[in-house]
Short mmCIF file of C-alpha atoms in Angstrom, two decimals:
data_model
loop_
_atom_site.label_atom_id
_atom_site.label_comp_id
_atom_site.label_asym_id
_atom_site.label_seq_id
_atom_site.Cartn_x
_atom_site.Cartn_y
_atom_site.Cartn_z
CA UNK A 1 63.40 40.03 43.46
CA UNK A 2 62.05 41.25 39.86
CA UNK A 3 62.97 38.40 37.62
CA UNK A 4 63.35 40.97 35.17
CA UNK A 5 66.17 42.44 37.12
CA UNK A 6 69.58 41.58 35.24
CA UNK A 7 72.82 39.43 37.14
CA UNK A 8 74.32 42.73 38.25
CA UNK A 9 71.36 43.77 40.00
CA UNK A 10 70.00 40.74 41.83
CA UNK A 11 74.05 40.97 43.23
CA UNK A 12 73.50 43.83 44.40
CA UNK A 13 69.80 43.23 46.13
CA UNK A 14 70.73 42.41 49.91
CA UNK A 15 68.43 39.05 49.84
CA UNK A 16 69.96 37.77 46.89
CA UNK A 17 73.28 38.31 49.14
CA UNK A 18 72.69 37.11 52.14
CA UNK A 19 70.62 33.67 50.15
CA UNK A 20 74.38 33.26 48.57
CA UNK A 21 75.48 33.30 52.10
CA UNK A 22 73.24 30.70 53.50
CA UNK A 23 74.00 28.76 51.31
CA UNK A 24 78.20 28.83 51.89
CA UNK A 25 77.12 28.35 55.62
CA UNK A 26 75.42 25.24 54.39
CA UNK A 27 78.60 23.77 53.06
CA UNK A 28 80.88 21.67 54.63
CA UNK A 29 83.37 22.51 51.75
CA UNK A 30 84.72 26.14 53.37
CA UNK A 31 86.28 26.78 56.30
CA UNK A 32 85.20 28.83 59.03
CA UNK A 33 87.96 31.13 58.12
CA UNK A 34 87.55 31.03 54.42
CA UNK A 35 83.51 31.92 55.37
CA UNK A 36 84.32 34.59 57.80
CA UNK A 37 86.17 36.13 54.97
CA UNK A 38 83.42 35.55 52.36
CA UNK A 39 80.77 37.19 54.76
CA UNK A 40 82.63 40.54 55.52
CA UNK A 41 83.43 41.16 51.83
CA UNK A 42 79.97 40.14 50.36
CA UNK A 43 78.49 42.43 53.21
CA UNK A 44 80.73 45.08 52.81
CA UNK A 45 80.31 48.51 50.72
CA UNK A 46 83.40 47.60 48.82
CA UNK A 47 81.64 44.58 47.24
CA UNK A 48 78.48 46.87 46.25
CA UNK A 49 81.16 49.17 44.75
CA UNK A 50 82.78 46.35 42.58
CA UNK A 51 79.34 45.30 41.18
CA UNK A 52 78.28 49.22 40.25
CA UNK A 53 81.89 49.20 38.47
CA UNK A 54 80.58 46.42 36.81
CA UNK A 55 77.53 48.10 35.93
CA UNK A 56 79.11 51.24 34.02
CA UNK A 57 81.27 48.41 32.08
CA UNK A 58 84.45 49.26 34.39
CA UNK A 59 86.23 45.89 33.76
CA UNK A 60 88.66 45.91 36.79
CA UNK A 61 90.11 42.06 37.36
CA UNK A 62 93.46 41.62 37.91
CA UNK A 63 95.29 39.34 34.99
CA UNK A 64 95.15 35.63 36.12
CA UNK A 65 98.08 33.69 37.61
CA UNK A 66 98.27 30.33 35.90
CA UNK A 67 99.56 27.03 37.33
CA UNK A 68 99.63 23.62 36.89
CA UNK A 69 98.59 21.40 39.49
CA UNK A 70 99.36 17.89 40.26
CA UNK A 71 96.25 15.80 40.44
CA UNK A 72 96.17 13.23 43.34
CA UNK A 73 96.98 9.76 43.22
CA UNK A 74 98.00 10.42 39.60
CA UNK A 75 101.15 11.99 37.35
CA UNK A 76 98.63 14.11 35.31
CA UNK A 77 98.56 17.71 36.11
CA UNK A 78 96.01 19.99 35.33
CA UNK A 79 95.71 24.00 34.46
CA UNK A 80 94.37 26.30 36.92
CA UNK A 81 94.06 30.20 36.86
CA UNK A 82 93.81 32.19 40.01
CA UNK A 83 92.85 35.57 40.36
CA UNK A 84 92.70 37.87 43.81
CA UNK A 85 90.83 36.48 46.64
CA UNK A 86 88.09 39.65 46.44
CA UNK A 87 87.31 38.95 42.75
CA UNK A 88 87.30 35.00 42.80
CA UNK A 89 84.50 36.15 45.82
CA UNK A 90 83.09 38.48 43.56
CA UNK A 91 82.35 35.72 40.83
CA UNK A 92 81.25 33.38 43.23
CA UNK A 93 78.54 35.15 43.85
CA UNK A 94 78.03 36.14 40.34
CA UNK A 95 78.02 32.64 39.58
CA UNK A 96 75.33 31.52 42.71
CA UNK A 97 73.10 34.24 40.45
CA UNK A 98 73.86 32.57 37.71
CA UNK A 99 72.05 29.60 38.66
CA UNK A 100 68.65 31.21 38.15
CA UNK A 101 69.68 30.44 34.04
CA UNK A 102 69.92 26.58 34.87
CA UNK A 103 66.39 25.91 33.00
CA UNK A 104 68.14 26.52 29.91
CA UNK A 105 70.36 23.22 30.17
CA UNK A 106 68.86 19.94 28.91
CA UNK A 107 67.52 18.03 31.99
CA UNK A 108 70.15 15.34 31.26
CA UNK A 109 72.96 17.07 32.53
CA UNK A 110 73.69 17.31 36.15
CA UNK A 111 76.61 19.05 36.46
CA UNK A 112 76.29 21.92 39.42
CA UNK A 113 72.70 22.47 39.31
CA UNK A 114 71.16 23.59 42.38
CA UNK A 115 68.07 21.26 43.07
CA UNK A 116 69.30 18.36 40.90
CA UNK A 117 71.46 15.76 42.32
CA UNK A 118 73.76 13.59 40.31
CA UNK A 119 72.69 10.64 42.05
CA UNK A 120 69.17 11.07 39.69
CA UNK A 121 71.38 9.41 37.15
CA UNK A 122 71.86 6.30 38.86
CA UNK A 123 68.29 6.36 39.85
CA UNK A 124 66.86 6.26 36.89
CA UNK A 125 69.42 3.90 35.20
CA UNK A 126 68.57 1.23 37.64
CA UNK A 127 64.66 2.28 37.69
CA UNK A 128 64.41 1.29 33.75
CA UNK A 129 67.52 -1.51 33.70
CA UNK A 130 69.04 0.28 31.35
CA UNK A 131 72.91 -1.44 31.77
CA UNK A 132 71.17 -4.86 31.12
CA UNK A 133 69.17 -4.08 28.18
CA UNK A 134 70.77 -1.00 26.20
CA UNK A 135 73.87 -0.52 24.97
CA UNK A 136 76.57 2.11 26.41
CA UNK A 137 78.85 4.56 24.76
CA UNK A 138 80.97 5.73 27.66
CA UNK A 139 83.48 8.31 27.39
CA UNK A 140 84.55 11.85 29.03
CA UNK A 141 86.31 14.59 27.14
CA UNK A 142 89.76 15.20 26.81
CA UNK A 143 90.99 18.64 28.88
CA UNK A 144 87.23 20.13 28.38
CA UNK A 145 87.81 23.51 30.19
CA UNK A 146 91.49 23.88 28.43
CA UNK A 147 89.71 22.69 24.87
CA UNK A 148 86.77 25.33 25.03
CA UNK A 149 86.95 27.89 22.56
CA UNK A 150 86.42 31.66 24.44
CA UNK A 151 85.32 33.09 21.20
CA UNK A 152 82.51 30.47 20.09
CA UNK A 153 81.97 30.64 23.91
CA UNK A 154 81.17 34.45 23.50
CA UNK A 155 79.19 34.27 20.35
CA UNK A 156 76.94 31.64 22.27
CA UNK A 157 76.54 34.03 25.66
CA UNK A 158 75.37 36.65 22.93
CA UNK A 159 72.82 34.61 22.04
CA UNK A 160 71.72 33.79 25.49
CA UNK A 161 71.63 37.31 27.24
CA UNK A 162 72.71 40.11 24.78
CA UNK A 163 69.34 41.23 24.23
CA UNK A 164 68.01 40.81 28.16
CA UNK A 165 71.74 41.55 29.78
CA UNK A 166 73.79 43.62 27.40
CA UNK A 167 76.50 44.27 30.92
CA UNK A 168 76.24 40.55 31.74
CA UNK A 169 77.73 39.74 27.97
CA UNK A 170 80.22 42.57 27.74
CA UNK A 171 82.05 41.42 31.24
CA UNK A 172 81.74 37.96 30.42
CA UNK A 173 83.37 38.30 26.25
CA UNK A 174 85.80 40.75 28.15
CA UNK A 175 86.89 37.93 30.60
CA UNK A 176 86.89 34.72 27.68
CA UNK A 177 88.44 36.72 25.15
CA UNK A 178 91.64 38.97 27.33
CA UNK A 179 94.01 35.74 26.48
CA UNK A 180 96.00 36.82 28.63
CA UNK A 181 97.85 35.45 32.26
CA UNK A 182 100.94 35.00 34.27
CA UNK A 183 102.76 31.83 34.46
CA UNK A 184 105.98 31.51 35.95
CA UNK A 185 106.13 34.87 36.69
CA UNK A 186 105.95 36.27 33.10
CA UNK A 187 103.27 37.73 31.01
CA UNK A 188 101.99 35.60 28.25
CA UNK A 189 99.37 35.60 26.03
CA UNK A 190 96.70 32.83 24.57
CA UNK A 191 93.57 30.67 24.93
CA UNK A 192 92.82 30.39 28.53
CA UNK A 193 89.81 27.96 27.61
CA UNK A 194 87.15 28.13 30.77
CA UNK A 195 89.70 29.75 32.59
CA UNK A 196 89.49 26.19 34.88
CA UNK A 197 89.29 27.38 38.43
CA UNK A 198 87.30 30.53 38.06
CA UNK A 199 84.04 30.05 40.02
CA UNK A 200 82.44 31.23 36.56
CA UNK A 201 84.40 27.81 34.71
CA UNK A 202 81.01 25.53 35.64
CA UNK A 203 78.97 28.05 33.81
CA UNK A 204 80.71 28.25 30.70
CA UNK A 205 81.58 24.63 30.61
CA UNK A 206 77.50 23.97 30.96
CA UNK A 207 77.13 26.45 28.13
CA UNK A 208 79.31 25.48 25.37
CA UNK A 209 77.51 22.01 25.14
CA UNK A 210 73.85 22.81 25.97
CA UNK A 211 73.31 22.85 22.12
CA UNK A 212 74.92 19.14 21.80
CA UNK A 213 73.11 17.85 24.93
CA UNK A 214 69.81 18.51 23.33
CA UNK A 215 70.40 17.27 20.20
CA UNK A 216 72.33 14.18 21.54
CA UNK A 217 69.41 12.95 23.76
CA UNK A 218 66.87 13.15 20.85
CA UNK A 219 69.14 10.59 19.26
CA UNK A 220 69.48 8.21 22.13
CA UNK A 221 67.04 6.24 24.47
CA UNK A 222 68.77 7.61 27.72
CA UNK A 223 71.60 10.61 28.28
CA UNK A 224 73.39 11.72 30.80
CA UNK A 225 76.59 14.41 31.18
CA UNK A 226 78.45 15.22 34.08
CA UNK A 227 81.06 18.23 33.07
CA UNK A 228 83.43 15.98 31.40
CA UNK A 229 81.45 12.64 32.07
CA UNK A 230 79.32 11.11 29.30
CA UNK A 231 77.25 8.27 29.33
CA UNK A 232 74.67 7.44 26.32
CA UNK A 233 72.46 4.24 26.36
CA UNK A 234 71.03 2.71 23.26
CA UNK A 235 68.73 -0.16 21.56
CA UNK A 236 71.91 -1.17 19.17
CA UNK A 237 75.40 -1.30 18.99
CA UNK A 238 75.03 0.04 15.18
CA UNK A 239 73.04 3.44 16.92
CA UNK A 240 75.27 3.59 19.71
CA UNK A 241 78.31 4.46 16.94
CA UNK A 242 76.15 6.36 14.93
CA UNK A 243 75.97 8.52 17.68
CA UNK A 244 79.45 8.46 18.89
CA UNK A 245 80.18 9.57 15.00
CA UNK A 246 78.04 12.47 14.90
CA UNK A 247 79.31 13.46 18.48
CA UNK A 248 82.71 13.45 17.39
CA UNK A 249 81.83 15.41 14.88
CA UNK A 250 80.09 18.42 16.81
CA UNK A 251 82.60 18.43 19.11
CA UNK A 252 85.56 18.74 16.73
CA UNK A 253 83.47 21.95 15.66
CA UNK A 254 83.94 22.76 19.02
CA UNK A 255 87.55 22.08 19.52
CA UNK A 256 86.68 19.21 21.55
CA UNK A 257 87.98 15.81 20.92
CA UNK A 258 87.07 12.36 23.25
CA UNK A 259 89.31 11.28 25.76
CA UNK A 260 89.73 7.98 23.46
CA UNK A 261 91.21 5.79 26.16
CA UNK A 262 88.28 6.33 28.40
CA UNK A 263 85.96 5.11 25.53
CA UNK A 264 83.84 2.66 24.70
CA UNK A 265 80.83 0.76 23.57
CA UNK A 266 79.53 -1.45 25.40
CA UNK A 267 76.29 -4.36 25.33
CA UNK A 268 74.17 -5.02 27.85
CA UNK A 269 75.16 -6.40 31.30
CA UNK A 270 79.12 -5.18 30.62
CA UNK A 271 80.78 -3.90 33.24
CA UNK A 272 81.53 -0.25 32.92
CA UNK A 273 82.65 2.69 35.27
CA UNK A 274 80.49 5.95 36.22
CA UNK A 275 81.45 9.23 38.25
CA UNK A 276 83.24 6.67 40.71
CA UNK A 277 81.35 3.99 40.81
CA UNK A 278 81.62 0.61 38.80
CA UNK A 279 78.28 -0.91 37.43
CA UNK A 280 77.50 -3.92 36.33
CA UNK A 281 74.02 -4.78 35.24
CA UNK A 282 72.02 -3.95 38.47
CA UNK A 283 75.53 -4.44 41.12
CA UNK A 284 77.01 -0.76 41.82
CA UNK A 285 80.26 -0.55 43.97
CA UNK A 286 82.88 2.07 43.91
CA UNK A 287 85.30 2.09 41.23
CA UNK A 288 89.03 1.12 41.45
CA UNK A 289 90.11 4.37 40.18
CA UNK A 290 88.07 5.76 43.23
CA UNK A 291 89.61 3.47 45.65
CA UNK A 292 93.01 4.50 44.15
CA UNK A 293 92.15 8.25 45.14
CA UNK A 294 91.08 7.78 48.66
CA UNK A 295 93.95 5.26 49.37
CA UNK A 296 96.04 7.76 48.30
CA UNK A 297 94.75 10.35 50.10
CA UNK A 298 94.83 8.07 53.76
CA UNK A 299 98.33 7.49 52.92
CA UNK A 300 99.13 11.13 52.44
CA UNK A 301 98.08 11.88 55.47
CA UNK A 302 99.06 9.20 57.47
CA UNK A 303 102.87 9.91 56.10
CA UNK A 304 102.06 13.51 57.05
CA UNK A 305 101.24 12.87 60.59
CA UNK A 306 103.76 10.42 60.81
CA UNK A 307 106.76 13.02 59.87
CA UNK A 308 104.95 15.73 62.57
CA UNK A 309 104.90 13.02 64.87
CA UNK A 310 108.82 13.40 65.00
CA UNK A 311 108.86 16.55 64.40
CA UNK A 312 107.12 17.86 67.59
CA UNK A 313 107.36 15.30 69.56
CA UNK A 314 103.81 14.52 69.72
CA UNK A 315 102.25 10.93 71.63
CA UNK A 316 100.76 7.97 69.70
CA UNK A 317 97.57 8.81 71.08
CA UNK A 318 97.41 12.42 69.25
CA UNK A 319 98.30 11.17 66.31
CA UNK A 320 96.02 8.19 66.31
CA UNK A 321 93.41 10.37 66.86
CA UNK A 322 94.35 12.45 64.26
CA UNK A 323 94.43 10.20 61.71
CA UNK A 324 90.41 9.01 62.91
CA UNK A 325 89.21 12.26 62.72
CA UNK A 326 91.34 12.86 59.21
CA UNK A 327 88.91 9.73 58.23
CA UNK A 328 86.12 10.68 60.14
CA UNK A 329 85.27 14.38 58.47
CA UNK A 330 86.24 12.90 55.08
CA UNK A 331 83.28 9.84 54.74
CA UNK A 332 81.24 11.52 56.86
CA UNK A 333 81.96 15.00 57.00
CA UNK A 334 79.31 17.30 58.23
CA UNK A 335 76.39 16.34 56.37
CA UNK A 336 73.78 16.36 58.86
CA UNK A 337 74.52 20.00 59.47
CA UNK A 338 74.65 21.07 55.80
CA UNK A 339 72.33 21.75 53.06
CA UNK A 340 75.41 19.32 51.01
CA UNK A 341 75.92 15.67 51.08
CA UNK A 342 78.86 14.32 52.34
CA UNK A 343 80.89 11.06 50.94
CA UNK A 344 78.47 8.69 52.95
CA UNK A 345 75.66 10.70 52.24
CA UNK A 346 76.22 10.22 48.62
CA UNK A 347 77.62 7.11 48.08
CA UNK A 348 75.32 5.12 49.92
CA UNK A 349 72.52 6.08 47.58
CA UNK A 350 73.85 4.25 44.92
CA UNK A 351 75.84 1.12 45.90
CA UNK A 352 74.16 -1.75 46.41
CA UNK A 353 77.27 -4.28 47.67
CA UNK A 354 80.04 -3.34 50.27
CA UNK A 355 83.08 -5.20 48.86
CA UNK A 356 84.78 -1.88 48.53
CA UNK A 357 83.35 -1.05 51.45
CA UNK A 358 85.66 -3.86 53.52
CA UNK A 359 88.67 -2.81 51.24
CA UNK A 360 88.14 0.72 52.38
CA UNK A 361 87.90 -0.18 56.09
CA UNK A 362 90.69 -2.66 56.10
CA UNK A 363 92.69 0.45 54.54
CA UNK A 364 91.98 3.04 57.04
CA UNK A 365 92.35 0.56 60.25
CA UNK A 366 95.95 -0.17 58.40
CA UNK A 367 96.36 3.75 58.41
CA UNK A 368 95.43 4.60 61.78
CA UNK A 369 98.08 1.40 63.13
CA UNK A 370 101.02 2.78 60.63
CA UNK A 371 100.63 6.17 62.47
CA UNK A 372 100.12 4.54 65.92
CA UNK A 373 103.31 2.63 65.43
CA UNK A 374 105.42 5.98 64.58
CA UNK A 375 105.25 4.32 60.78
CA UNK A 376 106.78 1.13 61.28
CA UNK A 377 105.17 -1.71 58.32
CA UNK A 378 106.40 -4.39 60.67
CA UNK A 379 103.91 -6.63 62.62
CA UNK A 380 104.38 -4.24 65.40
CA UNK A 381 102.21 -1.99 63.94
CA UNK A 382 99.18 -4.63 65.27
CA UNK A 383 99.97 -4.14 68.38
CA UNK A 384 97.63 -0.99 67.63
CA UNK A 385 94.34 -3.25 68.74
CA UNK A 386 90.84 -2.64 67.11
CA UNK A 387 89.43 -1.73 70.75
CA UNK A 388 91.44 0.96 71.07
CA UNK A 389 90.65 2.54 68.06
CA UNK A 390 86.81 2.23 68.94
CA UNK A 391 87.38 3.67 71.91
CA UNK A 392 89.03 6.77 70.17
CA UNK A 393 85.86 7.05 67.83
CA UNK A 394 86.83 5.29 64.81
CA UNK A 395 83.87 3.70 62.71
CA UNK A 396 83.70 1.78 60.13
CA UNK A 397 81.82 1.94 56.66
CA UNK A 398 80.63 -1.21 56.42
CA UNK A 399 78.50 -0.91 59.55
CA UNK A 400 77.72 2.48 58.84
CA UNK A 401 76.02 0.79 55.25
CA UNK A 402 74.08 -1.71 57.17
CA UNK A 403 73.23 0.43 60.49
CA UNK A 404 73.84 4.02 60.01
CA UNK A 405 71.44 5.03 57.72
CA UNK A 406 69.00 7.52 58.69
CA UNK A 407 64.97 5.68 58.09
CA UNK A 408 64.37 8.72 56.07
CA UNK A 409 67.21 8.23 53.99
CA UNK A 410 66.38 5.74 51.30
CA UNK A 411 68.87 4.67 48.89
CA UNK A 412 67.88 4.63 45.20
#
């Protein structure tokens, strides 16, 4: 494909298609239904007609639906727009072409780039000992895609393409700036920020701060964004909040403020958290706001298949088995199948201790007996022996750290 061609026309080139395809088939994070679906509108005329309409500046997406959703393991909700199943598609594949602009981002930020892994952060944090002889300003952002500004958003996508992809900027301004959605059933008006939940909201989000990310690591001896996620190392405490001053600053230009209960400054050697994982000079384990999440999501589901249980009547062995497999496809998934990494995959690049590990396990096995019992918390529940969930292909992490790591796989 011309790299000439603009985003409208490598959509509509049939390699650049079915590569967007492969790629979905790659990823353990869609269905089979949800890809059967993807594959006959991406291959269909009607999808070719939606990207000429584009084209001749037809703008024809529906008005977003707006709701709040509860986040798990937590009281906080957050703000999510949805729009018909055959646009969202539409814009996913807009967005997979939008990756070819990923050069433009400074090499410090890792948020969903093809071809650069988050777990390069890590890497090179423990490559140079960074926690044990820099300090750290850690922080995230407070409601980044609800913050963004649509029109300083716009004025910085004219920059970037109005001069190679006048189309590209009009339907992108004409998306930002509508300010305009349905929420609880009513049509409303104002800021719909990255329009979080839009396969486009990664874009923009990478975007609005690719100015600050450049200028930020020019100031620092290491930097590193994830989305939200920020973590800047230093040779003094008197730079680090130097920088944390002038960062406040450029984001308030922004509209963006720090989340300031998630930040801090911290010497070398202190313990701090990171994208899940807790860190502490060269020891990495998972974090206890991590182990919060899964936990919670075990227990939803072992409720869940308690309550069906009853329901329909079904034996202690389905449901056991069940609740393995539940546990199963989550920390291992599919990964050996996929161009994606799954939880083991991933983690196990980066810790270097299993103490969370062990808590994790104990969990599950405590899971997979609540459910086995017909979710009784009495000691009855132990009846439920470790044998017999072996034998129905439970496996635990722990093992899976020491033993189940492919030779080829190295960990960082």
């Amino acid at each position: 494909m011309n790299n000439t061609a603009t985003v409208f026309e490598k959509m509509l080139s049939p390699e650049v298609r079915d590569a967007f395809l492969l790629r979905k088939e790659g990823s353990y994070n869609i269905s089979p239904e949800e890809l059967a679906e993807l594959k006959e509108y991406i291959l269909s005329d009607k999808c070719k007609t939606d990207i000429k309409r584009l084209c001749n500046r037809d703008f024809f997406l529906s008005i977003p639906h707006r709701t709040l959703l509860k986040k798990k393991s937590s009281q906080k909700k957050r703000t999510i727009y949805r729009f018909l199943a055959e646009e969202k598609m539409l814009m996913k594949l807009m967005a997979f072409v939008l990756h070819d602009y990923d050069d433009i981002y400074e090499d410090s930020v890792y948020s969903f780039r093809i071809g650069k892994h988050v777990s390069r952060i890590f890497y090179d944090i423990r490559k140079n000992d960074l926690c044990n002889t820099k300090w750290v300003l850690k922080s995230d952002i407070k409601s980044y895609g609800d913050s963004l500004q649509p029109g300083i958003l716009a004025d910085m996508l004219d920059a970037l393409f109005k001069d190679t992809d006048p189309d590209l900027c009009w339907f992108l301004r004409t998306l930002l700036m509508r300010g305009r959605f349905y929420a609880d059933g009513r049509l409303m008006e104002g800021s719909t920020g990255a329009l979080s939940g839009c396969p486009l909201t990664t874009f923009f989000e990478n975007v609005y701060l690719k100015d600050v990310d450049m200028l930020i690591r020019k100031e620092c001896d290491y930097y590193c964004r994830y989305a939200d996620d920020i973590a800047i190392f230093s040779s003094s405490q008197e730079e680090a909040k130097g920088i944390y001053i002038k960062l406040k600053d450029l984001f308030s230009e922004r509209g963006l403020s720090f989340n300031e209960d998630k930040t801090d400054i911290l010497m070398p050697g202190e313990k701090f958290d990171l994208l899940g994982f807790s860190i502490e000079g060269r020891e990495y384990d998972i974090s206890k706001h991590s182990m919060k999440s899964i936990m919670w999501r075990m227990n939803h589901k072992a409720r869940k298949l308690v309550r069906c249980q009853k329901k329909y009547g079904l034996s202690r062995e389905e449901t056991m088995k069940k609740m393995i497999d539940r546990i199963d496809m989550y920390f291992f998934g599919r990964g050996l199948d996929t161009n994606e990494l799954n939880w083991v995959d991933w983690s196990f690049r980066i810790l270097t201790r299993c103490d969370s590990l062990r808590k994790l396990d104990n969990y599950c096995q405590e899971c997979i007996r609540y459910v086995g019992s017909g979710g009784k918390r009495t000691d009855s529940k132990y009846r439920v022996r470790y044998k017999t969930m072996q034998r129905m292909g439970y496996r635990t992490l722990v093992h899976a750290f020491y033993h189940g790591i492919d030779e080829n796989d190295k960990r960082i």
